[in-house]
Coordinates of C-alpha atoms in Angstrom, one line a residue:
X70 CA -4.4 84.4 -70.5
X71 CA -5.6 82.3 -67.3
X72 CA -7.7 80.6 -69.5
X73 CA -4.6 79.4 -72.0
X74 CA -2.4 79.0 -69.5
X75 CA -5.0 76.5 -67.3
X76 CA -3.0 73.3 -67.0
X77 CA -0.1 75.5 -64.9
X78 CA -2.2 75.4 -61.7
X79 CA -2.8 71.5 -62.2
X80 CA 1.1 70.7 -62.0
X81 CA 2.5 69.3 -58.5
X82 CA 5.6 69.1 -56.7
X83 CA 8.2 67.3 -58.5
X84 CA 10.0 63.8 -57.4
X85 CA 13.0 64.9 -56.7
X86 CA 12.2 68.0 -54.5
X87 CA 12.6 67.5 -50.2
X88 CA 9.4 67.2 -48.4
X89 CA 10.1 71.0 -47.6
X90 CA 9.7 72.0 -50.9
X91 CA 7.1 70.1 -52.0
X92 CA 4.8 71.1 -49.5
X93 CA 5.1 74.7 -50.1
X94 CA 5.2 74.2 -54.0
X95 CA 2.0 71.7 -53.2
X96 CA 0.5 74.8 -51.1
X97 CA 1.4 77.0 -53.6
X98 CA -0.5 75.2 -56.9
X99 CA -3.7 74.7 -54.4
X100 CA -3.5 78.5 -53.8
X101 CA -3.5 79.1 -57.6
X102 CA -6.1 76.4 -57.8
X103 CA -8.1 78.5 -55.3
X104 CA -7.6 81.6 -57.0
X105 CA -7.9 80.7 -60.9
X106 CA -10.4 78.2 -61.5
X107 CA -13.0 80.4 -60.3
X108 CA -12.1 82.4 -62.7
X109 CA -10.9 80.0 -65.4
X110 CA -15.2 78.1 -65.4
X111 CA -16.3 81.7 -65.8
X112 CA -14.5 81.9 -68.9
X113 CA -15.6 78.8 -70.5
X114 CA -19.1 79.2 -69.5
X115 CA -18.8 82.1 -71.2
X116 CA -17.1 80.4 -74.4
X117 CA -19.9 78.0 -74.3
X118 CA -22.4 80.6 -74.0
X119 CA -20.6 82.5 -77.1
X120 CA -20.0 79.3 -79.3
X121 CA -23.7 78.6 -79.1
X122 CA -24.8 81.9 -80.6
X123 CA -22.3 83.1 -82.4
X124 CA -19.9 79.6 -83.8
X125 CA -18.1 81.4 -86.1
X126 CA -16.9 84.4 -83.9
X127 CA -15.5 81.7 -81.6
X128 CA -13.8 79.9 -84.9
X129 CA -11.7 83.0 -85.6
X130 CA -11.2 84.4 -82.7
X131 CA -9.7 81.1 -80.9
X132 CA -7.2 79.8 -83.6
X133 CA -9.3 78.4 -86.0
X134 CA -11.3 76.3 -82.7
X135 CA -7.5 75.0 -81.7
X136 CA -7.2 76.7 -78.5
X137 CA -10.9 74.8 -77.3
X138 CA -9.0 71.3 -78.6
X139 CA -6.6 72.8 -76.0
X140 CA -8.5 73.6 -73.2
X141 CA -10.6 70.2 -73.3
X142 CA -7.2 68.6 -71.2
X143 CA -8.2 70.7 -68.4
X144 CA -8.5 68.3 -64.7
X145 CA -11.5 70.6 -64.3
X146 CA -14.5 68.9 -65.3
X147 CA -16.3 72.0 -66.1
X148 CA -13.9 73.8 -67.5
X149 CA -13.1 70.3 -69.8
X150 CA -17.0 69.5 -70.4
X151 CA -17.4 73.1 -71.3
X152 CA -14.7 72.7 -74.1
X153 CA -15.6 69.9 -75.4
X154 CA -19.6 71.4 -76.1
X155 CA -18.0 74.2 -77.7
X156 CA -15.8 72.3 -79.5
X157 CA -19.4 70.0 -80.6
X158 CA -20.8 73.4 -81.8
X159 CA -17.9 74.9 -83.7
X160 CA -18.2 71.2 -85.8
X161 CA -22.0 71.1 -86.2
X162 CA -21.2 74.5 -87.3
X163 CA -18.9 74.2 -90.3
X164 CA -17.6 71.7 -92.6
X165 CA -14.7 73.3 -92.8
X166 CA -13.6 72.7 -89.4
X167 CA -13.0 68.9 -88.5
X168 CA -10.9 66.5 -85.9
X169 CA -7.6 66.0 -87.1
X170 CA -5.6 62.5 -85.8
X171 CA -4.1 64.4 -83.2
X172 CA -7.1 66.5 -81.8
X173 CA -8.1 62.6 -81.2
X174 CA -5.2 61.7 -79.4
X175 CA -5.5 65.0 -77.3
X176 CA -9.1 63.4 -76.6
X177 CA -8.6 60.1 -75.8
X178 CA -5.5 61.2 -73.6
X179 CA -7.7 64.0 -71.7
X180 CA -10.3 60.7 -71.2
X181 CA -7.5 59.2 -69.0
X182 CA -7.7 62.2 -67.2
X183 CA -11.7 62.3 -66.4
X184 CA -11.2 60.1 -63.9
X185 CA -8.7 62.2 -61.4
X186 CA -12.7 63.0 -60.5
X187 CA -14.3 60.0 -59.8
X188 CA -17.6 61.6 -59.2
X189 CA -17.8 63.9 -62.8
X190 CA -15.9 61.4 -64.8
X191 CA -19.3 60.1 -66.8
X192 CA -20.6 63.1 -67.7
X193 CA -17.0 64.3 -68.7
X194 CA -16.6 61.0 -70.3
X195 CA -19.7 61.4 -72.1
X196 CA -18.5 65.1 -73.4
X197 CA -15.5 63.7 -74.9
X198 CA -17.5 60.7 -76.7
X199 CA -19.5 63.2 -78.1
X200 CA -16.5 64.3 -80.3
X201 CA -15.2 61.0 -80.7
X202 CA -19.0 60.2 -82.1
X203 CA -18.8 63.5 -84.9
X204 CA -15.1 62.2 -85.8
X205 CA -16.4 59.2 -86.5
X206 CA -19.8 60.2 -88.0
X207 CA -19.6 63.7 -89.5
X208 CA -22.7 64.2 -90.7
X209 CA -24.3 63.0 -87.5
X210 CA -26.9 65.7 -85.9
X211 CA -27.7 66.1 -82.4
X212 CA -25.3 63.9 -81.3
X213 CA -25.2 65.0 -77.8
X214 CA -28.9 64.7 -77.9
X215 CA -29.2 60.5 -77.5
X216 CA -29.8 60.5 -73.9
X217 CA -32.1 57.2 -74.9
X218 CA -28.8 55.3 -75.2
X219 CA -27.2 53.7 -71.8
X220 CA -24.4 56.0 -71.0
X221 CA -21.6 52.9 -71.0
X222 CA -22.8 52.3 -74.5
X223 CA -22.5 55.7 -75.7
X224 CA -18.7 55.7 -74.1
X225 CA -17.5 52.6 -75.4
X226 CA -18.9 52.4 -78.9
X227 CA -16.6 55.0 -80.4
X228 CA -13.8 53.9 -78.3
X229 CA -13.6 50.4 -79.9
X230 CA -14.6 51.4 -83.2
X231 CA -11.5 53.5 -83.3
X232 CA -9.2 50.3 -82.5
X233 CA -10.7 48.0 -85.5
X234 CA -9.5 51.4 -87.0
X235 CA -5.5 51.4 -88.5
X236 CA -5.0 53.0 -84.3
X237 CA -1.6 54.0 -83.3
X238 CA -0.3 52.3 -80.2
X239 CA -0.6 55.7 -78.0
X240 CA -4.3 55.1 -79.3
X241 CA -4.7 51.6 -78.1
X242 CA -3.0 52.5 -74.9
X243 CA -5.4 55.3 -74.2
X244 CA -8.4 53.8 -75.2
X245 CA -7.9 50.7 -73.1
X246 CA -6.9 52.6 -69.7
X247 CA -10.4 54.3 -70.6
X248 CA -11.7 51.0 -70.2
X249 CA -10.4 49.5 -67.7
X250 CA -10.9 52.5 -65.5
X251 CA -14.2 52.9 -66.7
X252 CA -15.0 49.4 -65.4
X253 CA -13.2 49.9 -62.1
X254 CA -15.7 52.8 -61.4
X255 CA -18.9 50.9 -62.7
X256 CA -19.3 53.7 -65.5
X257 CA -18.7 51.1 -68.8
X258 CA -20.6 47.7 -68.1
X259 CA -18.8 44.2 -69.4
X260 CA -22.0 44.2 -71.4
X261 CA -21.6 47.1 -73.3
X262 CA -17.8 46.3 -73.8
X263 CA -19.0 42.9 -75.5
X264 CA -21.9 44.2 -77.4
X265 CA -20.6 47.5 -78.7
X266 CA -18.3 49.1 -81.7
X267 CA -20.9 47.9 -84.0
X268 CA -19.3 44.3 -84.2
X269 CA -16.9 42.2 -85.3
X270 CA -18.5 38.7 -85.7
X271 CA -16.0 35.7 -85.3
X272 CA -17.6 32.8 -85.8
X273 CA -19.1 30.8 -82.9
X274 CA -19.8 33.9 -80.7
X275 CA -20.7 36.1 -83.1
X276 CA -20.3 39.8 -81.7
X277 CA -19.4 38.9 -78.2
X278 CA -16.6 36.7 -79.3
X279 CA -15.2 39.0 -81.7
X280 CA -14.7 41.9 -79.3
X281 CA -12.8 39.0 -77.2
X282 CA -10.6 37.9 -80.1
X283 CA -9.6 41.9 -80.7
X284 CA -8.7 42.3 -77.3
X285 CA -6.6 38.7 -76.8
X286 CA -5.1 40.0 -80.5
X287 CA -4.0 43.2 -79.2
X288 CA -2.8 41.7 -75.7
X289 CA -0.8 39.1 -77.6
X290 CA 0.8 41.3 -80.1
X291 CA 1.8 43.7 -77.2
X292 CA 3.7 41.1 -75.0
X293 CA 5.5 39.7 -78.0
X294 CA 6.7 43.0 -79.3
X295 CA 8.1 43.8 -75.6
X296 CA 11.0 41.5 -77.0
X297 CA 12.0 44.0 -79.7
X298 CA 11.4 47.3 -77.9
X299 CA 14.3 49.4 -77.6
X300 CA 13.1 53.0 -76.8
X301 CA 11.0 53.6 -73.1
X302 CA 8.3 55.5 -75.1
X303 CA 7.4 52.2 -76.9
X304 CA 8.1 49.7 -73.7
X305 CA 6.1 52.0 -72.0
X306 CA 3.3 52.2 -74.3
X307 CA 3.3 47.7 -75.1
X308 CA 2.8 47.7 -70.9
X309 CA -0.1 49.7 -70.8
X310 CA -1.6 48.4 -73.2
X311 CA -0.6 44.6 -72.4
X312 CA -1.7 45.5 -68.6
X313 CA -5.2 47.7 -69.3
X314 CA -6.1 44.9 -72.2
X315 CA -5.3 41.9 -69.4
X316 CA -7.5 44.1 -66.9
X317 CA -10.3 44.5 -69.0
X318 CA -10.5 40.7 -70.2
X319 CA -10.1 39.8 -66.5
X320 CA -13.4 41.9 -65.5
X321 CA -15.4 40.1 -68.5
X322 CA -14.2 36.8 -67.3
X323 CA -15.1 37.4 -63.8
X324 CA -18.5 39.1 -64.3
X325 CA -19.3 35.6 -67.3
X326 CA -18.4 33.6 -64.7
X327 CA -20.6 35.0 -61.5
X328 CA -23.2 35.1 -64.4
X329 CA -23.1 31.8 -65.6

């Protein structure tokens, strides 16, 4: 029950509550925090420990693997990383069990979240590319194994060949706050960004250019369908994807041009 219930100790205060109130609900979740996560790293240690020995016990006895898609949104990084190994196991495990579209978006949104700690959010990153990598690739072994590969590499490979995929906006939004943060803390390289997701050659340029072109594409499409949004879901998802995508072309222009 901790365990399912995790996220409940990683809510805050709400806007509209007086500073009273929000310090004691505040004290209160770091309390909880105090008491449960203790408790709730046990517990997917333990799931880990369980998955690796015995996959298909941990198939039935957690909803078919669901309730480790679940727990991979956890702000804990180890409760998170720990998740998303035994989620890697249960699909090295079976054929049966696989990443459905929305297990990706849970993953790509729970990416966003690595970075509430900036000090685990590689290796957490690197958890969640893992499964992005066996989506992808499904009859890919020892995917967690390529430590040879450059971590940024690694992260942003799957992440980009997802958008030359038919992604939903809510993907392209995700995936492109992954980046930008991800270049705000150093962890993805510029280089990697224009040499990775196997690419897209556009002519003069060849792969560099075309990972360019996708982004300007997407930027362009996103500020001209602002025009035509009429719901806050859809305005809000056209600006984060219009401001991330502007972010991430601004950090390959600046690093080109100290370059040379």
């Amino acid at each position: 029950q901790v365990a399912a219930e995790g996220q409940d100790i990683d809510a805050a205060a709400q806007k509209g509550d007086d500073e009273g109130s929000r310090l004691i609900t505040t004290m209160s979740y770091i309390r909880l925090n105090e008491q449960y996560r203790p408790i709730q790293r046990y517990l997917a240690l333990a799931a880990l420990a369980v998955s690796r020995q015995q996959a298909k016990r941990v198939y039935q006895e957690f909803r078919n693997g669901q309730t480790c898609i679940d727990l991979v949104s956890s702000l804990d990084a180890t409760v998170s990383q720990c998740m998303c190994d035994s989620v890697l196991e249960l699909l090295s495990f079976s054929n049966v069990y696989k990443l459905s579209k929305e297990n990706v978006n849970v993953i790509l949104q729970s990416m966003t979240q690595a970075f509430y700690d900036p000090e685990n959010a590689e290796p957490s990153l690197l958890s969640f590319t893992n499964l992005l990598t066996k989506y992808l690739k499904p009859d890919m072994r020892e995917v967690a194994e390529r430590t040879e590969i450059p971590a940024s590499t690694r992260i942003i490979t799957p992440l980009l060949e997802i958008l030359q995929k038919d992604s939903s906006k809510k993907q392209k939004s995700f995936i492109f706050n992954v980046i930008r943060q991800g270049m705000r803390y150093e962890i993805i390289s510029t280089t990697s960004f224009t040499s990775g997701g196997g690419g897209i050659k556009s002519g003069k340029g060849g792969k560099n250019n075309g990972q360019l072109q996708q982004v300007l594409r997407l930027l362009e499409k996103s500020v001209e369908t602002l025009k035509d949004t009429d719901t806050y879901e859809d305005l809000y998802q056209d600006l984060s994807v219009a401001f991330s995508s502007a972010s991430v072309l601004k950090n390959v222009c600046v690093v080109s041009s100290t370059s040379g």
